[in-house]
mmCIF file of C-alpha atoms in Angstrom:
data_model
loop_
_atom_site.group_PDB
_atom_site.id
_atom_site.type_symbol
_atom_site.label_atom_id
_atom_site.label_comp_id
_atom_site.label_asym_id
_atom_site.label_seq_id
_atom_site.Cartn_x
_atom_site.Cartn_y
_atom_site.Cartn_z
ATOM 1 C CA ASN Y 23 0.000 0.000 0.000
ATOM 2 C CA ALA Y 24 2.852 2.389 0.834
ATOM 3 C CA THR Y 25 4.529 1.685 -2.509
ATOM 4 C CA LYS Y 26 1.247 2.223 -4.356
ATOM 5 C CA SER Y 27 0.640 5.522 -2.517
ATOM 6 C CA ARG Y 28 4.133 6.769 -3.375
ATOM 7 C CA LYS Y 29 3.597 5.848 -7.038
ATOM 8 C CA VAL Y 30 0.277 7.684 -7.134
ATOM 9 C CA GLY Y 31 1.867 10.690 -5.449
ATOM 10 C CA MET Y 32 4.727 10.778 -7.957
ATOM 11 C CA GLU Y 33 2.359 10.476 -10.939
ATOM 12 C CA SER Y 34 0.134 13.239 -9.526
ATOM 13 C CA MET Y 35 3.123 15.513 -8.989
ATOM 14 C CA THR Y 36 4.314 14.991 -12.571
ATOM 15 C CA LYS Y 37 0.847 15.708 -14.006
ATOM 16 C CA LEU Y 38 0.382 18.830 -11.894
ATOM 17 C CA THR Y 39 3.857 20.141 -12.734
ATOM 18 C CA ASP Y 40 3.154 19.695 -16.450
ATOM 19 C CA ALA Y 41 -0.261 21.317 -16.101
ATOM 20 C CA ILE Y 42 1.113 24.370 -14.312
ATOM 21 C CA ARG Y 43 3.970 24.678 -16.791
ATOM 22 C CA LYS Y 44 1.652 24.518 -19.815
ATOM 23 C CA ALA Y 45 -0.855 26.885 -18.260
ATOM 24 C CA ALA Y 46 1.922 29.353 -17.508
ATOM 25 C CA VAL Y 47 3.258 29.104 -21.065
ATOM 26 C CA ALA Y 48 -0.225 29.633 -22.505
ATOM 27 C CA HIS Y 49 -0.741 32.666 -20.289
ATOM 28 C CA THR Y 50 2.638 34.097 -21.250
ATOM 29 C CA ASN Y 51 2.151 33.528 -24.978
ATOM 30 C CA GLY Y 52 -0.997 35.645 -24.777
ATOM 31 C CA LYS Y 53 1.019 38.717 -23.832
ATOM 32 C CA ASN Y 54 3.031 40.919 -26.190
ATOM 33 C CA THR Y 55 5.424 42.056 -23.475
ATOM 34 C CA LYS Y 56 7.097 39.881 -20.878
ATOM 35 C CA SER Y 57 9.512 40.976 -18.174
ATOM 36 C CA THR Y 58 12.920 39.325 -18.015
ATOM 37 C CA THR Y 59 12.123 38.055 -14.532
ATOM 38 C CA GLU Y 60 8.897 36.413 -15.698
ATOM 39 C CA GLN Y 61 10.643 34.775 -18.658
ATOM 40 C CA THR Y 62 13.340 33.421 -16.351
ATOM 41 C CA MET Y 63 10.811 32.047 -13.877
ATOM 42 C CA LEU Y 64 8.763 30.289 -16.563
ATOM 43 C CA SER Y 65 11.915 28.911 -18.155
ATOM 44 C CA THR Y 66 12.875 27.406 -14.821
ATOM 45 C CA THR Y 67 9.378 25.917 -14.521
ATOM 46 C CA ARG Y 68 9.756 24.243 -17.915
ATOM 47 C CA ASN Y 69 13.081 22.728 -16.908
ATOM 48 C CA VAL Y 70 12.055 21.529 -13.465
ATOM 49 C CA ARG Y 71 11.980 17.920 -14.656
ATOM 50 C CA ASN Y 72 14.967 17.999 -17.030
ATOM 51 C CA THR Y 73 17.937 17.479 -14.661
ATOM 52 C CA ALA Y 74 20.111 14.512 -15.660
ATOM 53 C CA SER Y 75 19.351 11.351 -13.710
ATOM 54 C CA LEU Y 76 21.776 10.197 -11.053
ATOM 55 C CA LYS Y 77 22.431 6.469 -10.763
ATOM 56 C CA VAL Y 78 21.879 5.946 -7.074
ATOM 57 C CA SER Y 79 20.120 3.268 -5.068
ATOM 58 C CA ASN Y 80 16.718 3.681 -3.468
ATOM 59 C CA THR Y 81 18.393 3.472 -0.070
ATOM 60 C CA ALA Y 82 20.724 6.359 -0.931
ATOM 61 C CA ILE Y 83 17.835 8.429 -2.298
ATOM 62 C CA ASN Y 84 15.732 7.910 0.799
ATOM 63 C CA SER Y 85 18.712 8.735 3.016
ATOM 64 C CA VAL Y 86 19.308 12.030 1.211
ATOM 65 C CA ILE Y 87 15.625 12.948 1.358
ATOM 66 C CA GLU Y 88 15.313 12.218 5.067
ATOM 67 C CA ASP Y 89 18.516 14.165 5.771
ATOM 68 C CA MET Y 90 17.165 17.161 3.819
ATOM 69 C CA ILE Y 91 13.803 17.021 5.544
ATOM 70 C CA GLN Y 92 15.371 16.955 9.006
ATOM 71 C CA SER Y 93 18.166 19.475 8.365
ATOM 72 C CA SER Y 94 18.562 23.149 7.492
ATOM 73 C CA ASN Y 95 15.353 25.038 8.289
ATOM 74 C CA HIS Y 96 13.110 21.951 7.988
ATOM 75 C CA ILE Y 97 12.338 22.129 11.694
ATOM 76 C CA GLY Y 98 10.361 19.176 13.000
ATOM 77 C CA LEU Y 99 9.362 18.263 9.439
ATOM 78 C CA ALA Y 100 9.782 14.550 10.055
ATOM 79 C CA GLU Y 101 7.311 14.442 12.930
ATOM 80 C CA ILE Y 102 4.144 12.419 12.493
ATOM 81 C CA ALA Y 103 0.796 13.508 13.913
ATOM 82 C CA THR Y 104 -0.583 11.589 16.858
ATOM 83 C CA ASP Y 105 -4.228 11.003 17.706
ATOM 84 C CA GLU Y 106 -3.738 13.117 20.816
ATOM 85 C CA ASN Y 107 -2.955 16.286 18.849
ATOM 86 C CA VAL Y 108 -4.989 15.825 15.654
ATOM 87 C CA GLY Y 109 -7.768 18.389 15.272
ATOM 88 C CA ILE Y 110 -6.812 20.261 18.449
ATOM 89 C CA LEU Y 111 -6.924 23.689 16.708
ATOM 90 C CA GLU Y 112 -9.727 25.341 14.861
ATOM 91 C CA ARG Y 113 -8.634 26.204 11.339
ATOM 92 C CA LYS Y 114 -8.281 29.922 11.857
ATOM 93 C CA PRO Y 115 -7.825 31.658 9.538
ATOM 94 C CA PRO Y 116 -9.179 28.905 7.266
ATOM 95 C CA PRO Y 117 -7.377 27.631 4.153
ATOM 96 C CA GLY Y 118 -7.728 29.998 1.212
ATOM 97 C CA THR Y 119 -8.006 33.129 3.365
ATOM 98 C CA ILE Y 120 -6.293 36.073 1.645
ATOM 99 C CA LEU Y 121 -3.816 37.731 4.003
ATOM 100 C CA ILE Y 122 -2.132 40.213 1.645
ATOM 101 C CA SER Y 123 -3.859 41.536 -1.471
ATOM 102 C CA PRO Y 124 -2.225 43.288 -4.459
ATOM 103 C CA PRO Y 125 -2.333 47.086 -3.996
ATOM 104 C CA ASN Y 126 -3.822 47.845 -7.415
ATOM 105 C CA PRO Y 127 -4.291 44.619 -9.378
ATOM 106 C CA SER Y 128 -4.805 45.002 -13.115
ATOM 107 C CA LYS Y 129 -4.185 43.097 -16.330
ATOM 108 C CA ASP Y 130 -1.598 45.650 -17.406
ATOM 109 C CA SER Y 131 0.460 45.429 -14.192
ATOM 110 C CA GLY Y 132 3.634 43.383 -13.993
ATOM 111 C CA PHE Y 133 3.193 40.014 -12.351
ATOM 112 C CA LEU Y 134 5.119 41.154 -9.253
ATOM 113 C CA ASP Y 135 2.482 43.857 -8.764
ATOM 114 C CA ASN Y 136 -0.229 41.198 -8.676
ATOM 115 C CA ILE Y 137 1.123 39.011 -5.878
ATOM 116 C CA THR Y 138 -1.411 37.683 -3.392
ATOM 117 C CA VAL Y 139 -0.476 35.955 -0.140
ATOM 118 C CA ARG Y 140 -3.030 33.520 1.243
ATOM 119 C CA VAL Y 141 -3.339 30.578 3.580
ATOM 120 C CA ALA Y 142 -2.459 27.431 1.655
ATOM 121 C CA LYS Y 143 -4.970 24.705 0.843
ATOM 122 C CA PRO Y 144 -4.260 20.955 0.730
ATOM 123 C CA VAL Y 145 -4.344 21.096 -3.073
ATOM 124 C CA ASP Y 146 -1.246 23.349 -2.883
ATOM 125 C CA ASP Y 147 0.928 20.698 -1.202
ATOM 126 C CA LEU Y 148 2.586 19.437 -4.377
ATOM 127 C CA CYS Y 149 3.446 22.974 -5.489
ATOM 128 C CA ILE Y 150 4.833 23.820 -2.038
ATOM 129 C CA ALA Y 151 6.948 20.663 -2.048
ATOM 130 C CA SER Y 152 8.233 21.484 -5.551
ATOM 131 C CA LEU Y 153 9.167 25.018 -4.498
ATOM 132 C CA ARG Y 154 11.055 23.733 -1.458
ATOM 133 C CA LEU Y 155 12.817 21.262 -3.733
ATOM 134 C CA SER Y 156 13.909 24.082 -6.071
ATOM 135 C CA LEU Y 157 16.264 25.285 -3.342
ATOM 136 C CA PHE Y 158 18.393 22.217 -3.997
ATOM 137 C CA SER Y 159 20.253 21.311 -7.195
ATOM 138 C CA ASP Y 160 21.671 18.231 -8.970
ATOM 139 C CA PHE Y 161 18.707 16.029 -8.180
ATOM 140 C CA SER Y 162 17.657 13.165 -10.409
ATOM 141 C CA ALA Y 163 14.019 12.822 -11.470
ATOM 142 C CA HIS Y 164 13.620 9.896 -9.066
ATOM 143 C CA MET Y 165 14.970 11.906 -6.142
ATOM 144 C CA ARG Y 166 12.754 14.892 -6.971
ATOM 145 C CA GLN Y 167 9.664 12.717 -7.108
ATOM 146 C CA ALA Y 168 10.534 10.892 -3.900
ATOM 147 C CA PHE Y 169 11.248 14.172 -2.089
ATOM 148 C CA CYS Y 170 7.947 15.718 -3.184
ATOM 149 C CA SER Y 171 5.975 12.610 -2.288
ATOM 150 C CA ARG Y 172 7.554 12.488 1.175
ATOM 151 C CA SER Y 173 7.139 16.250 1.665
ATOM 152 C CA CYS Y 174 3.439 16.069 0.815
ATOM 153 C CA HIS Y 175 2.977 13.361 3.415
ATOM 154 C CA VAL Y 176 4.747 15.480 6.018
ATOM 155 C CA LEU Y 177 2.784 18.621 5.095
ATOM 156 C CA ASP Y 178 -0.463 16.727 5.623
ATOM 157 C CA SER Y 179 0.786 15.302 8.920
ATOM 158 C CA ARG Y 180 1.840 18.704 10.252
ATOM 159 C CA ARG Y 181 -1.451 20.243 9.105
ATOM 160 C CA ASN Y 182 -3.222 17.702 11.299
ATOM 161 C CA GLN Y 183 -1.131 18.972 14.213
ATOM 162 C CA GLY Y 184 -2.304 22.531 13.638
ATOM 163 C CA ALA Y 185 0.429 23.787 11.297
ATOM 164 C CA ALA Y 186 -0.411 25.990 8.309
ATOM 165 C CA CYS Y 187 1.446 27.268 5.275
ATOM 166 C CA VAL Y 188 1.080 30.645 3.639
ATOM 167 C CA VAL Y 189 1.818 31.026 -0.062
ATOM 168 C CA ALA Y 190 2.668 33.994 -2.260
ATOM 169 C CA THR Y 191 1.068 33.556 -5.665
ATOM 170 C CA ILE Y 192 0.853 35.221 -9.059
ATOM 171 C CA PRO Y 193 -2.250 34.781 -11.241
ATOM 172 C CA ILE Y 194 -2.332 32.680 -14.399
ATOM 173 C CA ARG Y 195 -5.120 31.767 -16.741
ATOM 174 C CA ALA Y 196 -6.847 28.454 -16.171
ATOM 175 C CA SER Y 197 -6.782 26.106 -19.150
ATOM 176 C CA ASP Y 198 -8.202 22.813 -20.354
ATOM 177 C CA ILE Y 199 -5.128 21.158 -18.872
ATOM 178 C CA SER Y 200 -5.327 22.625 -15.385
ATOM 179 C CA ASP Y 201 -7.893 24.596 -13.421
ATOM 180 C CA ARG Y 202 -5.201 26.294 -11.325
ATOM 181 C CA THR Y 203 -5.443 30.071 -11.480
ATOM 182 C CA ASP Y 204 -2.131 30.904 -9.775
ATOM 183 C CA ILE Y 205 1.492 29.851 -9.437
ATOM 184 C CA ILE Y 206 3.173 29.669 -6.033
ATOM 185 C CA VAL Y 207 6.400 31.710 -5.919
ATOM 186 C CA GLY Y 208 6.956 31.862 -2.159
ATOM 187 C CA THR Y 209 5.916 29.901 0.905
ATOM 188 C CA ALA Y 210 6.489 29.602 4.638
ATOM 189 C CA GLU Y 211 5.020 27.522 7.434
ATOM 190 C CA CYS Y 212 3.875 28.284 10.957
ATOM 191 C CA SER Y 213 2.954 25.955 13.791
ATOM 192 C CA ILE Y 214 2.551 25.608 17.535
ATOM 193 C CA HIS Y 215 3.405 21.984 18.221
ATOM 194 C CA GLU Y 216 7.151 22.706 18.369
ATOM 195 C CA PHE Y 217 6.405 24.230 21.779
ATOM 196 C CA TYR Y 218 4.714 21.109 23.143
ATOM 197 C CA GLY Y 219 6.588 19.661 26.115
ATOM 198 C CA THR Y 220 8.996 22.610 26.378
ATOM 199 C CA SER Y 221 9.357 25.025 29.259
ATOM 200 C CA LEU Y 222 8.823 27.946 26.874
ATOM 201 C CA GLY Y 223 5.499 26.503 25.761
ATOM 202 C CA GLU Y 224 4.439 25.797 29.344
ATOM 203 C CA SER Y 225 5.295 29.329 30.450
ATOM 204 C CA ARG Y 226 2.922 31.017 28.002
ATOM 205 C CA LEU Y 227 -0.839 31.043 27.572
ATOM 206 C CA GLN Y 228 -2.198 28.298 25.353
ATOM 207 C CA ASP Y 229 -1.984 29.121 21.622
ATOM 208 C CA SER Y 230 -0.434 32.532 22.392
ATOM 209 C CA ILE Y 231 2.835 31.760 20.590
ATOM 210 C CA LEU Y 232 3.616 30.779 17.017
ATOM 211 C CA TYR Y 233 6.705 29.347 15.336
ATOM 212 C CA ILE Y 234 7.750 30.132 11.733
ATOM 213 C CA THR Y 235 9.840 27.816 9.591
ATOM 214 C CA GLU Y 236 10.346 26.710 5.970
ATOM 215 C CA VAL Y 237 10.595 30.196 4.456
ATOM 216 C CA ALA Y 238 11.271 29.668 0.744
ATOM 217 C CA VAL Y 239 11.137 31.933 -2.305
ATOM 218 C CA SER Y 240 11.575 30.824 -5.904
ATOM 219 C CA PRO Y 241 15.292 31.249 -6.766
ATOM 220 C CA THR Y 242 14.414 33.065 -9.995
ATOM 221 C CA ILE Y 243 12.619 35.976 -8.330
ATOM 222 C CA ARG Y 244 14.386 36.615 -5.059
ATOM 223 C CA ARG Y 245 15.050 40.121 -3.751
ATOM 224 C CA GLN Y 246 11.719 41.295 -5.174
ATOM 225 C CA GLY Y 247 9.980 41.801 -1.826
ATOM 226 C CA ILE Y 248 8.245 38.418 -1.701
ATOM 227 C CA GLY Y 249 9.922 37.458 1.586
ATOM 228 C CA SER Y 250 8.690 40.701 3.151
ATOM 229 C CA LYS Y 251 5.161 39.980 1.954
ATOM 230 C CA LEU Y 252 5.301 36.537 3.558
ATOM 231 C CA MET Y 253 6.357 38.047 6.884
ATOM 232 C CA LYS Y 254 3.571 40.651 6.707
ATOM 233 C CA ALA Y 255 1.140 37.839 5.985
ATOM 234 C CA PHE Y 256 2.211 36.111 9.191
ATOM 235 C CA ASP Y 257 1.404 39.309 11.096
ATOM 236 C CA GLU Y 258 -2.153 39.083 9.765
ATOM 237 C CA PHE Y 259 -2.282 35.354 10.451
ATOM 238 C CA ALA Y 260 -1.122 35.911 14.042
ATOM 239 C CA LYS Y 261 -3.701 38.667 14.606
ATOM 240 C CA ALA Y 262 -6.476 36.364 13.411
ATOM 241 C CA ARG Y 263 -5.382 33.743 15.945
ATOM 242 C CA GLY Y 264 -4.796 36.166 18.788
ATOM 243 C CA VAL Y 265 -1.097 35.266 18.960
ATOM 244 C CA GLU Y 266 1.069 37.333 21.311
ATOM 245 C CA THR Y 267 4.571 36.366 20.152
ATOM 246 C CA ILE Y 268 6.036 34.853 16.987
ATOM 247 C CA TYR Y 269 9.342 32.974 17.149
ATOM 248 C CA LEU Y 270 11.727 31.744 14.458
ATOM 249 C CA HIS Y 271 15.313 30.558 14.080
ATOM 250 C CA VAL Y 272 17.800 31.832 11.518
ATOM 251 C CA ASP Y 273 21.248 30.573 10.577
ATOM 252 C CA VAL Y 274 23.893 32.925 11.968
ATOM 253 C CA ALA Y 275 25.663 32.885 8.599
ATOM 254 C CA ASN Y 276 22.516 33.818 6.638
ATOM 255 C CA GLU Y 277 22.844 37.596 6.779
ATOM 256 C CA LYS Y 278 20.170 38.251 4.136
ATOM 257 C CA ALA Y 279 17.563 36.237 6.021
ATOM 258 C CA TYR Y 280 18.541 37.890 9.309
ATOM 259 C CA SER Y 281 18.151 41.314 7.684
ATOM 260 C CA LEU Y 282 14.749 40.330 6.282
ATOM 261 C CA TYR Y 283 13.458 39.286 9.701
ATOM 262 C CA GLU Y 284 14.971 42.333 11.412
ATOM 263 C CA LYS Y 285 13.247 44.669 8.941
ATOM 264 C CA ALA Y 286 10.004 42.782 9.606
ATOM 265 C CA GLY Y 287 10.259 43.687 13.284
ATOM 266 C CA TYR Y 288 11.934 40.593 14.736
ATOM 267 C CA GLU Y 289 14.594 40.881 17.415
ATOM 268 C CA LYS Y 290 17.288 38.453 18.457
ATOM 269 C CA VAL Y 291 16.569 36.853 21.823
ATOM 270 C CA VAL Y 292 19.492 37.879 24.022
ATOM 271 C CA SER Y 293 18.200 36.398 27.273
ATOM 272 C CA ASP Y 294 20.083 33.491 28.835
ATOM 273 C CA ASP Y 295 16.885 32.140 30.374
ATOM 274 C CA PHE Y 296 16.829 28.369 30.442
ATOM 275 C CA PHE Y 297 13.579 27.946 28.516
ATOM 276 C CA TYR Y 298 14.973 29.650 25.396
ATOM 277 C CA LYS Y 299 18.029 27.406 25.357
ATOM 278 C CA GLU Y 300 15.908 24.351 26.009
ATOM 279 C CA PHE Y 301 13.527 25.244 23.169
ATOM 280 C CA THR Y 302 16.395 25.691 20.706
ATOM 281 C CA LYS Y 303 17.933 22.402 21.793
ATOM 282 C CA SER Y 304 14.589 20.610 21.431
ATOM 283 C CA LEU Y 305 14.677 21.519 17.728
ATOM 284 C CA ASN Y 306 18.293 20.378 17.436
ATOM 285 C CA LEU Y 307 19.383 23.909 16.527
ATOM 286 C CA HIS Y 308 21.759 24.574 19.393
ATOM 287 C CA ASP Y 309 25.281 25.622 18.430
ATOM 288 C CA GLY Y 310 27.080 23.021 16.358
ATOM 289 C CA ALA Y 311 24.187 20.543 16.291
ATOM 290 C CA THR Y 312 23.393 20.797 12.565
ATOM 291 C CA LYS Y 313 26.653 20.142 10.758
ATOM 292 C CA GLY Y 314 28.515 22.760 12.780
ATOM 293 C CA ARG Y 315 26.027 25.563 12.108
ATOM 294 C CA ASN Y 316 24.754 28.048 14.697
ATOM 295 C CA HIS Y 317 21.354 29.710 14.892
ATOM 296 C CA TYR Y 318 19.802 32.790 16.433
ATOM 297 C CA LEU Y 319 16.398 32.599 18.060
ATOM 298 C CA MET Y 320 14.367 35.674 17.099
ATOM 299 C CA HIS Y 321 10.971 36.878 18.259
ATOM 300 C CA LYS Y 322 8.350 39.520 17.542
ATOM 301 C CA ASN Y 323 5.698 40.582 20.044
ATOM 302 C CA MET Y 324 2.373 41.228 18.354
ATOM 303 C CA ARG Y 325 0.995 42.525 21.650
ATOM 304 C CA GLN Y 326 1.970 42.526 25.318
ATOM 305 C CA PRO Y 327 2.985 38.944 26.140
ATOM 306 C CA ASN Y 328 1.489 37.179 29.138
ATOM 307 C CA TRP Y 329 3.745 34.885 31.131
ATOM 308 C CA LEU Y 330 2.480 32.267 33.533
ATOM 309 C CA SER Y 331 4.399 33.555 36.549
ATOM 310 C CA ASP Y 332 4.164 30.366 38.574
ATOM 311 C CA VAL Y 333 5.614 28.294 35.772
ATOM 312 C CA LYS Y 334 8.308 30.867 35.056
ATOM 313 C CA ARG Y 335 9.283 30.956 38.732
ATOM 314 C CA LYS Y 336 9.528 27.168 38.775
ATOM 315 C CA ILE Y 337 11.697 27.222 35.654
ATOM 316 C CA ASP Y 338 13.975 29.893 37.119
ATOM 317 C CA SER Y 339 14.388 27.955 40.365
ATOM 318 C CA SER Y 340 15.474 24.826 38.512
ATOM 319 C CA ASN Y 341 17.638 26.692 36.033
ATOM 320 C CA SER Y 342 20.932 26.020 37.779
ATOM 321 C CA PHE Y 343 20.199 22.308 37.913
ATOM 322 C CA LYS Y 344 19.353 21.973 34.216
ATOM 323 C CA MET Y 345 21.887 24.226 32.524
ATOM 324 C CA ASN Y 346 24.563 21.535 32.614
ATOM 325 C CA ASP Y 347 22.298 19.271 30.563
ATOM 326 C CA LEU Y 348 22.232 21.868 27.780
ATOM 327 C CA ALA Y 349 25.964 22.414 27.505
ATOM 328 C CA VAL Y 350 27.176 21.958 23.950
ATOM 329 C CA GLN Y 351 29.406 18.934 23.672
#
């Protein structure tokens, strides 16, 4: 059954990729003028399945995929939903909700002027997985299909735990091949279950904190403000959920990402409080844990945060006893 499901997932991904590519080409051919950026993006879409195959075993492929899913900024991506947590959150805002609208959308505007950011729907999973995959190179067709199939499974699992993705899209014309009316050019994910079982999560009001991960923008149209739109969309998402504080991690060496988050109002957590260190360690992002890389924990208060004083006092009193357990080896 697992093999059959993977095969169906791979075939579906291939069909959807072809449909989006052809729809995009049809839409582009209907215009007399095309920006260089748009041409580059569509060219990349056409070539997404043309990388030369690598002769590697299924075991090696699966190993690479699992390593990718559990490394870099794929925080907690390998976790599987449990019956205890499934359905615990109301879908708010619901899938499809528009968070950021184009300022003045029109047919004559450039496609970057017509970007919409919305809450992703399950039908978007394959496109999200493909966009995440575009951040990596030198992948065979088999590896790309296996990665997307696995990523779709994980996206569905995390959605059942209360996670949600937001997507930045540009409009395209639907066709006989595909009924999609947009192409996803940016995506990011937010969740709350990373805080489960941590002192940070236990020290805050239920559902008052949010964690951002998996920020990805199509390589062909970076530095066009899409990342900023995604971060603004999370502000709207957090307001709809009544979130007090948003957290995220960023690689110390990724200066562009750090600058993006700083401009969006995020600050580096400078406190040495135990619960911040414990939270970072729980995600395996403490210094040197991920192939020698270090990460900053950043946060943004959407409103005055409420701390559960009794829990915080208990954490502080046990701080000296637990700090040794968090020492980097």
